[in-house]
Amino acid sequence: MNLHELQNQITKLKSSLETDLSSGGDLNAKYLGKKGLFNELAKAIQQVGPTDRKAAGQLLNELKTDLEQTTSSQTSVSQSRETETDLTMPGLKPKVGHIHPISQAMEEIVHIFEKIGFTIVRYPEVDWDWYAFESLNMPPTHPARDEWETFFIDLPDTTKNIPYDVNNPRARHPSVAGGKILLTPQTSNGQVREMERLGKPPIRMINIARCYRRQQDATHTQMFHQFEGLVVDKGINIQHLKGTLDYFAGQFYGAGTKSRIRPFHFQFTEPSFEVDFSCHICHGTGVLKNGDKCKFCKSGWHEVGGAGMVHPNVLKAGNIDPDKYTGFAFGWGIERTYTLQAGLNIDDIRLLYSGDLRFLEQF
Ligand code: DAH
């Protein structure tokens, strides 16, 4: 084959390509595939004399580029045809989520307490040590603080030069002394804040907020939620506390759920109690109908949190005269309270914050 013949072959190939273009089909395979027409033609280069070889190579290269461009524009035209929108197709439904189970529990708790006249507040989750500890009758070095495995913010402590005075807790108030800053480990920091906000009783507060502690296992997460109740007025006594707890138990866990208070110790209440609710499975008996021991509670009761009569020093820290007023307080974790609800049986609360939709979509 000489150069002229090659040129003729190329012209033929191009014109057959043109005809093929209008009829469709896989032109890429036909022209550029392994056994395609281009490769067939390229073999002819061996028959071209050495003087014309360079020119023949050039012609073939140009042909290849030409073929590539033509066939690729053919595929993009057919692709764009395929992606054309079919306006008669039904629309895609957006996935609708729902609020997180803990937010649902918070709404429920808020609703229950609003019905009996509590005001819902939300106090800082990054707060002064004074509100989280000192005003709650826990002086700077008190060992009771160890109970709350607290994350402190690494800033200088500016209260060092003002001595702690049990009779004058407000001497080291943050507005005077600044102080240490922490991630609040309990919603009790809202107690004195609410006394300050209102100036004087009556107080009926629910502080609902995030808390933080150095802990992580099947029943604890480093970030969790608590709610804190505080009632201060003239003549408030333990019966008011017990009545409020029973009311909550019945509303949140269902009619017939009872509350129980057991003596305990907290620095900010006197007397102090731990609060239990009766188990919804064995109804507080610890024994199932078939005589087996209830595995869910083991004793008939679930411990949920703490409560007590507000300590006079806490009232003093909030500028309230403990000789005129008394109060009760209670507080506990929302995750724990929630996972005890009938039918949930969540045995690892870390799942709540795993972000795993397979878990969350069940609620
Ligand atoms: N703040 C306590 C805790 O995190 C719970 C608590 C106990 C709150 C007694 C109270 C109370 O208001 O009176 O463990």
Coordinates of C-alpha atoms and ligand atoms in Angstrom, one line a residue:
M1 CA 0.0 0.0 0.0
N2 CA 1.3 3.4 -0.9
L3 CA 0.5 6.7 0.7
H4 CA -2.1 7.6 -1.9
E5 CA -4.0 4.3 -1.3
L6 CA -3.9 4.8 2.4
Q7 CA -5.4 8.3 1.9
N8 CA -8.2 6.7 -0.1
Q9 CA -8.9 4.1 2.6
I10 CA -9.0 6.8 5.2
T11 CA -11.6 8.8 3.1
K12 CA -13.7 5.7 2.7
L13 CA -13.6 5.0 6.4
K14 CA -14.6 8.5 7.2
S15 CA -17.6 8.4 4.9
S16 CA -18.8 5.1 6.3
L17 CA -18.5 6.6 9.8
E18 CA -20.7 9.5 8.7
T19 CA -23.4 7.0 7.5
D20 CA -23.1 5.0 10.7
L21 CA -23.4 8.2 12.8
S22 CA -27.0 8.7 11.6
S23 CA -28.0 5.1 12.2
G24 CA -26.5 4.8 15.8
G25 CA -25.0 1.7 17.3
D26 CA -21.7 1.2 19.2
L27 CA -19.4 3.1 16.9
N28 CA -16.6 3.1 19.4
A29 CA -16.3 -0.6 19.3
K30 CA -16.7 -0.8 15.5
Y31 CA -14.0 1.8 14.8
L32 CA -11.7 2.0 17.8
G33 CA -12.2 -1.4 19.4
K34 CA -9.4 -4.0 19.5
K35 CA -10.6 -5.6 16.3
G36 CA -12.1 -2.3 15.0
L37 CA -11.6 -0.8 11.5
F38 CA -8.9 1.6 12.7
N39 CA -6.6 -1.1 13.9
E40 CA -7.3 -3.0 10.7
L41 CA -6.1 -0.1 8.7
A42 CA -3.2 0.7 10.9
K43 CA -1.7 -2.7 10.1
A44 CA -1.2 -1.5 6.5
I45 CA 1.5 0.8 7.7
Q46 CA 3.9 -2.1 7.4
Q47 CA 3.3 -2.2 3.7
V48 CA 4.1 1.5 3.2
G49 CA 7.6 2.1 1.9
P50 CA 10.1 3.5 4.4
T51 CA 10.2 7.0 2.9
D52 CA 6.4 7.4 3.3
R53 CA 6.1 5.8 6.7
K54 CA 6.4 9.0 8.7
A55 CA 3.7 10.7 6.7
A56 CA 1.5 7.5 6.9
G57 CA 1.9 7.5 10.7
Q58 CA 0.8 11.1 10.8
L59 CA -2.3 10.4 8.7
L60 CA -3.3 7.5 10.9
N61 CA -2.8 9.6 14.1
E62 CA -5.0 12.4 12.7
L63 CA -7.6 9.8 11.8
K64 CA -7.5 8.3 15.3
T65 CA -8.0 11.7 16.9
D66 CA -10.9 12.3 14.5
L67 CA -12.5 9.0 15.3
E68 CA -12.1 9.5 19.0
Q69 CA -13.7 12.9 18.9
T70 CA -16.6 11.8 16.8
T71 CA -17.4 8.7 18.8
S72 CA -17.1 10.4 22.2
S73 CA -19.5 13.2 21.1
Q74 CA -21.9 10.5 20.0
T75 CA -21.9 8.9 23.5
S76 CA -22.3 12.2 25.3
V77 CA -25.3 13.0 23.1
S78 CA -26.9 9.6 23.8
Q79 CA -26.1 9.9 27.6
S80 CA -27.7 13.3 27.8
R81 CA -30.7 11.8 26.1
E82 CA -30.9 9.2 28.9
T83 CA -30.7 11.7 31.7
E84 CA -33.5 13.9 30.4
T85 CA -36.1 14.4 33.1
D86 CA -39.3 12.5 32.8
L87 CA -41.8 15.0 34.2
T88 CA -44.4 12.3 34.6
M89 CA -42.3 10.3 37.1
P90 CA -43.5 10.4 40.7
G91 CA -41.3 12.7 42.9
L92 CA -38.7 11.5 45.4
K93 CA -40.1 11.7 48.9
P94 CA -37.6 13.5 51.3
K95 CA -36.7 11.4 54.3
V96 CA -38.6 12.9 57.3
G97 CA -36.8 12.4 60.6
H98 CA -38.1 13.0 64.1
I99 CA -36.7 14.7 67.2
H100 CA -34.2 12.7 69.2
P101 CA -35.6 10.4 71.9
I102 CA -33.9 12.4 74.6
S103 CA -35.5 15.6 73.3
Q104 CA -38.8 13.8 73.3
A105 CA -38.3 12.8 76.9
M106 CA -37.4 16.4 77.8
E107 CA -40.6 17.7 76.2
E108 CA -42.6 15.2 78.1
I109 CA -40.9 16.1 81.4
V110 CA -41.4 19.8 80.8
H111 CA -45.0 19.3 80.0
I112 CA -45.6 17.2 83.2
F113 CA -44.1 19.9 85.5
E114 CA -45.7 22.9 83.7
K115 CA -49.1 21.4 84.5
I116 CA -48.4 21.9 88.2
G117 CA -47.0 25.4 87.9
F118 CA -43.3 24.9 87.6
T119 CA -41.3 27.4 85.5
I120 CA -39.0 25.9 83.0
V121 CA -35.5 27.4 82.8
R122 CA -32.2 26.5 81.3
Y123 CA -29.1 27.7 83.1
P124 CA -25.5 27.7 81.8
E125 CA -23.7 24.5 81.0
V126 CA -20.4 26.2 81.3
D127 CA -20.5 27.9 84.7
W128 CA -18.7 29.3 87.7
D129 CA -17.5 26.8 90.3
W130 CA -19.4 29.0 92.8
Y131 CA -22.8 28.0 91.3
A132 CA -22.0 24.4 90.8
F133 CA -20.3 23.8 94.1
E134 CA -19.6 26.6 96.6
S135 CA -23.1 28.0 96.8
L136 CA -24.3 24.5 97.3
N137 CA -22.5 24.2 100.6
M138 CA -19.3 22.7 99.1
P139 CA -16.3 24.8 100.1
P140 CA -13.3 24.9 97.8
T141 CA -11.6 21.8 99.2
H142 CA -14.6 19.8 100.4
P143 CA -14.2 16.0 99.7
A144 CA -17.9 15.8 98.6
R145 CA -16.9 17.4 95.4
D146 CA -15.1 14.2 94.3
E147 CA -18.5 12.7 93.7
W148 CA -18.9 14.9 90.6
E149 CA -16.1 14.0 88.2
T150 CA -15.8 17.5 86.9
F151 CA -14.2 18.9 83.8
F152 CA -12.5 22.2 84.8
I153 CA -11.6 24.9 82.3
D154 CA -7.9 25.6 82.5
L155 CA -8.0 29.3 83.6
P156 CA -6.4 30.9 86.6
D157 CA -8.5 30.7 89.9
T158 CA -9.1 34.4 90.8
T159 CA -10.9 33.6 94.2
K160 CA -7.7 32.6 96.0
N161 CA -7.3 35.8 98.0
I162 CA -10.8 35.9 99.4
P163 CA -11.2 33.4 102.3
Y164 CA -14.3 31.1 102.3
D165 CA -16.7 32.1 105.1
V166 CA -19.5 29.7 105.8
N167 CA -21.6 32.6 107.2
N168 CA -21.1 34.7 104.2
P169 CA -21.0 32.5 101.1
R170 CA -21.6 35.5 98.8
A171 CA -18.2 37.0 99.7
R172 CA -16.7 34.9 96.9
H173 CA -19.6 35.5 94.5
P174 CA -18.4 35.5 90.8
S175 CA -19.5 39.1 90.4
V176 CA -16.9 40.0 93.1
A177 CA -14.3 37.4 92.7
G178 CA -14.6 35.8 89.3
G179 CA -13.5 32.3 90.0
K180 CA -13.0 28.9 88.5
I181 CA -15.0 27.9 85.4
L182 CA -16.2 24.3 84.7
L183 CA -18.5 22.3 82.6
T184 CA -21.3 21.9 85.0
P185 CA -21.6 18.3 86.3
Q186 CA -25.1 18.7 87.6
T187 CA -28.2 20.9 87.1
S188 CA -28.1 21.9 90.7
N189 CA -26.1 25.0 89.6
G190 CA -29.5 26.4 88.6
Q191 CA -30.7 26.6 92.2
V192 CA -29.0 29.7 93.4
R193 CA -29.2 31.2 89.9
E194 CA -33.0 30.9 90.1
M195 CA -33.0 32.5 93.6
E196 CA -31.0 35.4 92.2
R197 CA -33.2 35.7 89.1
L198 CA -36.4 35.9 91.1
G199 CA -35.0 37.9 94.1
K200 CA -37.4 36.2 96.5
P201 CA -39.8 33.2 96.9
P202 CA -42.1 31.7 95.8
I203 CA -39.8 29.6 93.5
R204 CA -41.0 26.6 91.4
M205 CA -38.3 25.8 88.9
I206 CA -37.3 23.0 86.6
N207 CA -33.8 23.5 85.2
I208 CA -33.2 21.2 82.3
A209 CA -29.8 21.1 80.8
R210 CA -26.7 19.2 79.6
C211 CA -24.2 18.1 82.2
Y212 CA -20.7 16.8 81.8
R213 CA -18.6 14.3 83.8
R214 CA -15.5 12.2 83.3
Q215 CA -17.2 8.9 82.9
Q216 CA -18.1 6.6 80.0
D217 CA -19.7 3.1 80.2
A218 CA -22.9 1.3 79.5
T219 CA -24.8 3.5 82.0
H220 CA -22.9 6.7 81.7
T221 CA -21.9 9.1 79.0
Q222 CA -19.5 12.1 79.3
M223 CA -22.3 14.4 78.2
F224 CA -25.8 13.7 79.5
H225 CA -28.9 15.6 80.6
Q226 CA -30.4 16.3 84.0
F227 CA -33.4 18.1 85.3
E228 CA -33.6 19.8 88.6
G229 CA -36.6 20.8 90.5
L230 CA -36.5 23.5 93.1
V231 CA -39.4 24.8 95.2
V232 CA -38.9 27.5 97.9
D233 CA -41.7 29.1 99.8
K234 CA -43.1 29.5 103.3
G235 CA -44.0 26.2 105.0
I236 CA -42.6 23.8 102.4
N237 CA -42.0 20.4 103.8
I238 CA -41.1 16.8 102.9
Q239 CA -44.7 16.0 102.1
H240 CA -44.7 18.5 99.3
L241 CA -41.6 16.8 97.9
K242 CA -43.1 13.3 98.2
G243 CA -46.3 14.4 96.5
T244 CA -44.4 16.0 93.6
L245 CA -42.4 12.8 93.2
D246 CA -45.5 10.6 93.2
Y247 CA -47.2 12.9 90.7
F248 CA -44.2 12.7 88.4
A249 CA -43.9 8.9 88.7
G250 CA -47.6 8.4 87.7
Q251 CA -47.4 10.8 84.8
F252 CA -44.1 9.7 83.3
Y253 CA -44.2 6.0 83.9
G254 CA -48.0 5.4 84.1
A255 CA -50.7 5.3 86.7
G256 CA -49.9 3.2 89.7
T257 CA -46.1 3.9 89.6
K258 CA -45.0 4.8 93.2
S259 CA -42.0 6.8 94.4
R260 CA -39.9 6.0 97.4
I261 CA -37.3 8.1 99.3
R262 CA -34.4 6.6 101.3
P263 CA -32.1 8.6 103.6
F264 CA -28.9 9.6 101.9
H265 CA -26.3 12.5 102.0
F266 CA -26.0 15.5 99.8
Q267 CA -24.2 18.6 100.9
F268 CA -26.9 20.9 99.6
T269 CA -29.9 19.3 101.2
E270 CA -30.8 18.4 104.8
P271 CA -32.3 15.9 105.2
S272 CA -31.3 14.2 101.9
F273 CA -32.7 11.3 100.1
E274 CA -32.2 9.0 97.2
V275 CA -35.3 8.6 95.0
D276 CA -36.6 5.3 93.6
F277 CA -39.5 4.5 91.4
S278 CA -41.4 1.2 91.5
C279 CA -40.5 -1.2 88.6
H280 CA -43.1 -1.3 85.9
I281 CA -42.5 -5.0 85.2
C282 CA -43.0 -6.4 88.7
H283 CA -44.9 -3.4 90.0
G284 CA -42.6 -2.9 93.0
T285 CA -42.7 -6.5 94.3
G286 CA -39.3 -7.7 92.8
V287 CA -41.1 -10.9 91.9
L288 CA -42.8 -11.9 88.6
K289 CA -46.2 -13.5 88.3
N290 CA -44.6 -16.9 87.7
G291 CA -42.7 -16.6 91.0
D292 CA -39.3 -15.7 89.3
K293 CA -37.2 -12.8 90.6
C294 CA -37.6 -9.7 88.4
K295 CA -34.3 -9.4 86.5
F296 CA -35.0 -5.8 85.4
C297 CA -34.9 -4.3 88.8
K298 CA -34.0 -7.2 91.2
S299 CA -35.7 -5.5 94.1
G300 CA -38.9 -3.9 92.9
W301 CA -37.4 -0.4 92.6
H302 CA -35.2 1.6 90.3
E303 CA -33.0 4.3 91.8
V304 CA -33.2 7.5 89.7
G305 CA -31.7 10.4 91.5
G306 CA -31.4 12.6 94.6
A307 CA -33.6 14.9 96.5
G308 CA -34.0 16.7 99.9
M309 CA -34.9 19.8 101.8
V310 CA -32.8 22.7 100.7
H311 CA -29.9 23.3 103.1
P312 CA -30.0 26.7 105.0
N313 CA -26.6 27.6 103.6
V314 CA -27.8 27.2 100.1
L315 CA -30.7 29.6 100.8
K316 CA -28.2 32.0 102.4
A317 CA -26.1 31.8 99.2
G318 CA -29.2 32.8 97.2
N319 CA -29.9 35.7 99.6
I320 CA -33.0 34.0 101.0
D321 CA -33.6 34.0 104.8
P322 CA -33.7 30.3 105.9
D323 CA -35.6 31.3 109.1
K324 CA -38.5 32.5 106.9
Y325 CA -38.4 30.1 104.0
T326 CA -37.9 26.4 103.4
G327 CA -37.7 24.4 100.2
F328 CA -37.2 21.1 98.5
A329 CA -35.1 20.1 95.6
F330 CA -34.6 17.1 93.4
G331 CA -32.6 16.2 90.4
W332 CA -31.6 13.3 88.1
G333 CA -30.5 12.2 84.7
I334 CA -32.9 12.2 81.8
E335 CA -31.1 9.3 80.0
R336 CA -31.6 7.0 82.9
T337 CA -35.1 8.2 83.7
Y338 CA -36.1 7.7 80.1
T339 CA -34.5 4.3 79.5
L340 CA -36.5 2.9 82.4
Q341 CA -39.8 3.6 80.6
A342 CA -41.9 0.5 79.9
G343 CA -41.0 -1.3 76.7
L344 CA -37.7 0.4 76.0
N345 CA -35.2 -1.9 77.6
I346 CA -32.1 0.0 76.4
D347 CA -29.2 -1.6 78.2
D348 CA -26.4 0.7 76.9
I349 CA -27.2 4.4 77.0
R350 CA -24.2 5.2 74.8
L351 CA -26.4 4.0 71.9
L352 CA -28.5 7.2 72.3
Y353 CA -25.5 9.3 71.1
S354 CA -24.1 6.9 68.6
G355 CA -25.8 8.7 65.7
D356 CA -26.8 5.2 64.4
L357 CA -30.1 5.6 62.5
R358 CA -30.9 1.9 62.8
F359 CA -31.2 2.6 66.6
L360 CA -32.8 6.1 66.5
E361 CA -35.5 5.2 63.9
Q362 CA -37.1 2.9 66.5
F363 CA -38.3 5.8 68.6
Ligands
DAH1 N1 -27.3 17.0 91.7 C1 -27.3 15.7 92.2 C2 -26.5 14.8 91.3 O1 -26.2 15.1 90.3 C3 -28.7 15.2 92.3 C4 -29.5 15.9 93.4 C5 -29.5 15.5 94.6 C6 -30.2 17.1 93.1 C7 -30.3 16.1 95.7 C8 -30.9 17.7 94.0 C9 -30.9 17.2 95.3 O2 -31.6 18.8 93.8 O3 -31.7 17.9 96.3 O4 -26.2 13.7 91.7

